[in-house]
């Protein structure tokens, strides 16, 4: 049976999988809700978005996604507060970044109403799936890929935009130890590092596997020129605290312009924490670790939230970070999650209620 809400057609699943889910023990991004949003691009136009039962996709082997990797995605979360209301965090920033990625990968940009109405309708249909247990949320994965066919190395003429939802717990299961990379690069000047495109992640897997074999959970990427400056980690932007100054790299065409990163910078300023957006050299971080002025390092991202870094490795040496009682990381994590879960005033206007 079909219904229509916010101009989005809804085809309901015949049965629900929700009773099989243990909401108190959620891992990250590994179980999916009953429905998904699908929107097709063909004949030069986006067709109306539809909510349909979550299901596999059939593609021709010549679909360009398989050969030339035209694929982009976003990462967002929906939060349920104590009264059961549902909230998004700065969703238009994700929408704008999706289209920035689309443009760079020669893919069609999506209209704002298809993204926002499609997402809110899907969330209303699957709202029972949004966890309320501490530290959990509904991870939202909007993505777009080339479904059009052909071995010619040129942009496809057909695309699919899908939003899938996964009730999720935390991204990291334990302490986060990182390796500052000296050999491999994630991105290059003039390249696609700023775009949230699949290949940026695929290219990291091999160096990250080598790092994991040595006991590191993430790689911290450095500039592709001389590997002198810290850029970002595999799935998050990076902050460094030297004495009482909070530092993070400026974004550029090699770094993802993280929504958590910019929110953390605004909250830090609001807290009276001194911040500097500037190139952070590996040399100064190593020196600060040696002389005791390196107080904290942490990652910031939608999946990672604010993840303290317990140690970093560089040139075969591990440097442990101190465990602080009142770290900037814990203060900033509390401030941002209190806004996200509607536990505190939202003086920045970032919260968006799903009604
Ligand atoms: N950097 C990379 C490479 C990421 O994949 C992510 C995650 O989205 C981030 C940074 C953090 O971005 P955001 O805070 O918008 O989630
Ligand atoms: C996110 O934080 O939403 C991301 O997209 C990171 C991802 C690689 C898990």
XYZ file of C-alpha atoms and ligand atoms in Angstrom:
380
model
C 0.000 0.000 0.000
C 1.305 3.443 -0.907
C 0.990 6.704 1.007
C 2.352 10.192 0.351
C 3.999 12.483 2.923
C 5.877 15.756 2.159
C 5.503 14.933 -1.585
C 7.404 11.681 -1.010
C 5.722 8.370 -1.935
C 5.969 5.710 0.756
C 5.846 1.983 0.152
C 5.788 0.298 3.549
C 7.702 -2.915 4.349
C 5.384 -5.895 4.912
C 7.186 -6.962 8.059
C 9.561 -5.203 10.445
C 12.996 -6.481 11.556
C 13.036 -4.238 14.622
C 12.226 -6.981 17.137
C 15.503 -8.746 16.293
C 17.625 -5.735 17.286
C 19.385 -5.439 20.647
C 19.283 -1.669 21.119
C 21.429 -1.872 24.270
C 24.393 -3.379 22.405
C 24.665 -1.526 19.133
C 27.829 -1.574 17.062
C 28.490 1.068 14.414
C 26.657 0.950 11.085
C 26.034 -2.761 10.790
C 22.253 -3.154 11.000
C 19.799 -1.279 8.849
C 16.250 -0.107 9.329
C 13.130 -1.305 7.491
C 13.120 1.418 4.820
C 15.381 3.497 2.602
C 14.962 6.554 0.411
C 15.648 6.130 -3.303
C 15.839 8.826 -5.932
C 16.891 8.204 -9.553
C 18.529 10.588 -11.989
C 17.675 9.920 -15.614
C 16.989 11.859 -18.810
C 18.877 14.797 -17.276
C 16.552 15.070 -14.259
C 16.099 13.857 -10.720
C 12.901 11.801 -10.428
C 10.673 12.147 -7.354
C 12.187 10.515 -4.217
C 10.470 7.426 -2.776
C 10.608 5.627 0.561
C 10.706 1.878 -0.125
C 11.450 -1.277 1.920
C 15.205 -1.680 2.567
C 16.412 -4.018 -0.167
C 19.365 -4.966 -2.415
C 19.989 -3.021 -5.620
C 20.392 -4.685 -9.037
C 22.985 -3.113 -11.336
C 24.337 -3.942 -14.773
C 28.001 -5.049 -14.690
C 28.813 -2.088 -16.956
C 27.489 0.450 -14.414
C 30.117 3.178 -14.181
C 30.317 3.009 -10.399
C 32.184 -0.312 -10.777
C 34.740 1.019 -13.248
C 35.306 4.694 -12.616
C 34.243 5.105 -8.999
C 31.777 7.958 -9.277
C 30.437 7.658 -5.745
C 29.919 10.153 -2.949
C 28.373 9.967 0.493
C 27.534 11.863 3.663
C 27.421 10.937 7.327
C 24.793 12.391 9.670
C 22.922 11.347 12.798
C 19.376 11.594 14.143
C 19.038 11.952 17.909
C 15.971 11.173 20.049
C 15.561 13.240 23.204
C 13.971 12.098 26.493
C 10.500 13.152 25.378
C 10.808 11.221 22.101
C 11.360 14.238 19.806
C 13.806 13.671 16.942
C 16.613 16.064 16.016
C 19.160 16.522 13.260
C 22.371 18.521 13.635
C 23.093 21.163 10.953
C 21.586 19.010 8.152
C 21.896 21.717 5.494
C 25.677 21.627 5.940
C 25.619 17.962 4.884
C 23.345 18.785 1.991
C 25.700 21.537 0.772
C 28.747 19.293 1.155
C 27.040 16.480 -0.776
C 26.548 18.837 -3.709
C 30.127 20.111 -3.410
C 31.312 16.508 -3.681
C 28.872 15.873 -6.569
C 30.214 18.824 -8.531
C 33.845 17.728 -8.119
C 33.031 14.168 -9.233
C 31.052 15.407 -12.281
C 27.808 14.075 -10.787
C 24.414 15.852 -10.803
C 23.605 18.091 -7.844
C 20.489 17.185 -5.862
C 17.674 19.684 -5.125
C 17.505 20.711 -1.448
C 13.827 19.735 -1.086
C 14.515 16.169 -2.317
C 17.260 15.785 0.289
C 15.449 17.396 3.224
C 11.882 16.171 2.524
C 13.191 12.730 1.590
C 15.266 12.484 4.760
C 12.590 13.759 7.132
C 9.947 11.475 5.601
C 12.252 8.456 5.915
C 13.008 9.365 9.543
C 9.311 9.648 10.325
C 8.617 6.231 8.783
C 11.497 4.577 10.698
C 11.366 6.735 13.846
C 10.980 3.680 16.133
C 14.519 2.719 15.093
C 16.153 5.808 16.623
C 17.857 4.575 19.792
C 17.454 6.370 23.101
C 20.192 4.472 24.957
C 23.173 6.576 26.116
C 25.774 7.231 23.424
C 23.617 5.753 20.646
C 21.941 7.424 17.716
C 20.613 6.658 14.263
C 23.485 6.955 11.803
C 22.284 8.349 8.468
C 24.141 7.471 5.288
C 23.062 9.491 2.229
C 24.987 8.374 -0.867
C 24.976 8.771 -4.633
C 26.600 6.672 -7.337
C 26.799 6.245 -11.107
C 24.213 3.626 -12.096
C 24.439 4.457 -15.817
C 26.225 2.010 -18.106
C 29.278 2.046 -20.367
C 32.993 1.311 -20.457
C 33.748 4.720 -21.911
C 35.728 6.655 -19.289
C 33.328 9.572 -18.922
C 30.598 10.560 -16.456
C 27.512 8.328 -16.376
C 24.137 9.520 -17.621
C 22.203 7.891 -14.762
C 22.680 8.054 -10.987
C 21.010 6.787 -7.851
C 20.709 8.726 -4.598
C 19.881 6.602 -1.572
C 19.565 7.269 2.145
C 20.061 4.266 4.423
C 19.779 4.316 8.216
C 21.680 2.322 10.833
C 21.003 2.483 14.586
C 24.532 2.752 15.948
C 26.723 2.866 19.015
C 30.201 4.373 19.169
C 32.605 4.226 16.217
C 35.683 3.263 18.226
C 35.503 0.429 20.718
C 38.511 1.380 22.846
C 41.346 3.863 23.151
C 42.403 5.518 19.924
C 46.092 5.227 19.142
C 47.144 6.890 15.895
C 50.107 6.711 13.538
C 51.408 9.919 11.976
C 52.013 8.902 8.371
C 55.333 9.639 6.673
C 55.127 7.620 3.476
C 51.610 7.383 2.055
C 49.319 10.315 1.242
C 45.543 10.535 1.438
C 45.111 13.477 -0.903
C 47.009 15.854 -3.153
C 46.789 19.507 -4.130
C 44.111 20.011 -6.747
C 42.729 16.524 -6.085
C 39.537 15.251 -4.456
C 40.549 15.162 -0.764
C 37.855 17.686 0.204
C 35.122 15.594 -1.448
C 33.436 12.762 0.425
C 34.052 10.265 -2.347
C 34.561 6.521 -1.920
C 38.059 6.408 -3.406
C 39.423 8.670 -0.672
C 38.536 5.921 1.810
C 39.589 2.967 -0.368
C 42.998 4.604 -0.807
C 43.444 4.716 2.958
C 42.657 1.073 3.647
C 46.057 -0.378 2.782
C 48.196 2.108 4.793
C 45.624 1.887 7.618
C 45.907 -1.909 7.598
C 49.694 -1.619 7.877
C 49.213 0.778 10.798
C 46.660 -1.579 12.417
C 49.186 -4.417 12.267
C 51.365 -2.227 14.497
C 48.486 -1.510 16.894
C 47.199 1.853 15.605
C 43.458 2.422 14.992
C 43.772 5.392 12.648
C 46.354 7.067 10.457
C 46.931 10.794 10.797
C 47.603 12.040 7.298
C 50.221 14.669 6.652
C 50.686 16.944 3.620
C 51.632 15.144 0.421
C 54.568 17.503 -0.243
C 56.954 16.763 2.614
C 54.788 15.005 5.257
C 55.570 17.908 7.587
C 52.104 19.114 8.617
C 49.191 17.312 10.238
C 46.077 17.264 8.045
C 43.326 14.924 9.270
C 42.667 11.327 10.281
C 40.908 8.572 8.326
C 37.398 9.395 9.512
C 37.791 12.620 11.498
C 39.465 16.018 11.704
C 42.233 16.404 14.267
C 42.732 18.839 17.153
C 45.956 19.310 19.133
C 46.178 21.096 22.490
C 49.589 22.569 23.323
C 49.524 24.159 26.791
C 46.097 25.864 26.715
C 45.955 26.565 22.992
C 43.698 24.402 20.814
C 45.065 23.992 17.294
C 43.632 22.533 14.120
C 44.725 22.628 10.486
C 42.984 25.012 8.084
C 40.803 23.177 5.573
C 41.983 23.151 1.975
C 41.400 21.021 -1.119
C 43.029 18.027 0.571
C 40.977 18.027 3.790
C 37.309 17.312 4.472
C 35.604 20.424 5.844
C 34.134 18.697 8.885
C 30.873 19.950 10.391
C 31.918 18.682 13.827
C 35.278 20.494 13.430
C 33.690 23.859 12.766
C 31.105 23.368 15.529
C 33.852 22.446 18.014
C 35.771 25.614 17.064
C 32.659 27.751 17.728
C 31.945 26.022 21.045
C 35.605 26.327 22.124
C 35.527 30.071 21.442
C 32.266 30.318 23.374
C 33.961 28.551 26.311
C 36.828 31.069 26.211
C 39.306 28.414 25.003
C 42.063 29.929 22.873
C 41.965 28.457 19.369
C 44.211 28.795 16.367
C 43.486 27.545 12.854
C 46.925 27.169 11.369
C 49.335 24.622 9.952
C 50.406 22.295 12.769
C 53.796 20.733 12.150
C 54.615 17.196 13.208
C 57.903 18.580 14.554
C 56.184 20.907 17.021
C 53.809 18.157 18.176
C 56.731 15.778 18.794
C 58.654 18.511 20.640
C 55.583 19.374 22.717
C 55.162 15.680 23.582
C 58.794 15.553 24.690
C 58.713 18.735 26.792
C 55.311 18.027 28.357
C 53.394 20.914 26.748
C 51.320 18.533 24.582
C 48.196 18.136 26.717
C 45.692 16.532 24.349
C 44.956 15.358 20.870
C 41.501 14.366 19.733
C 39.543 13.571 16.588
C 36.190 15.163 15.707
C 33.600 13.824 13.290
C 29.981 12.705 13.038
C 30.743 9.015 13.578
C 33.681 9.624 15.954
C 31.951 12.541 17.831
C 34.940 13.730 19.932
C 37.433 10.867 20.332
C 40.444 11.440 22.596
C 43.734 10.116 21.223
C 45.637 8.123 23.813
C 49.000 7.979 21.998
C 50.606 8.678 18.643
C 53.391 6.914 16.812
C 55.966 8.692 14.688
C 59.178 7.369 13.145
C 59.067 4.197 15.232
C 58.513 5.944 18.586
C 55.231 6.016 20.548
C 54.305 9.132 22.494
C 51.640 8.714 25.198
C 49.259 11.523 25.975
C 48.403 12.336 29.585
C 44.962 11.366 30.932
C 43.477 14.680 32.051
C 40.595 14.949 34.515
C 39.129 18.066 32.934
C 40.185 17.785 29.319
C 39.007 20.111 26.563
C 37.885 16.948 24.736
C 35.425 15.949 27.478
C 34.126 19.507 27.897
C 33.642 19.981 24.145
C 32.103 16.533 23.716
C 29.576 17.289 26.456
C 28.691 20.678 24.991
C 28.163 19.350 21.456
C 26.249 16.204 22.455
C 24.051 18.222 24.847
C 23.035 20.334 21.850
C 22.585 17.306 19.582
C 20.414 15.376 22.062
C 18.398 18.478 23.044
C 19.736 18.492 26.602
C 20.917 22.112 26.514
C 20.147 25.469 25.001
C 21.162 25.713 21.331
C 22.490 29.264 21.174
C 23.987 28.639 17.709
C 20.727 27.500 16.078
C 22.189 24.168 14.929
C 19.416 21.802 15.997
C 16.720 20.902 13.484
C 13.577 19.190 14.711
C 12.128 16.402 12.555
C 8.349 16.797 12.633
N 37.450 13.811 7.824
C 37.060 12.694 7.186
C 38.010 12.066 6.229
C 35.794 12.149 7.408
O 35.401 11.030 6.781
C 34.936 12.779 8.333
C 33.592 12.242 8.583
O 32.633 12.643 8.022
C 35.374 13.959 8.969
C 36.635 14.435 8.698
C 34.479 14.699 9.915
O 33.456 15.378 9.232
P 32.057 15.643 9.925
O 32.353 16.310 11.216
O 31.327 16.553 8.986
O 31.395 14.347 10.104
C 31.179 10.174 9.432
O 31.741 10.573 10.450
O 29.966 10.281 9.264
C 31.928 9.559 8.347
O 31.467 9.644 7.239
C 33.128 8.800 8.614
C 32.980 7.437 8.039
C 34.185 7.049 7.305
C 32.529 6.437 9.049
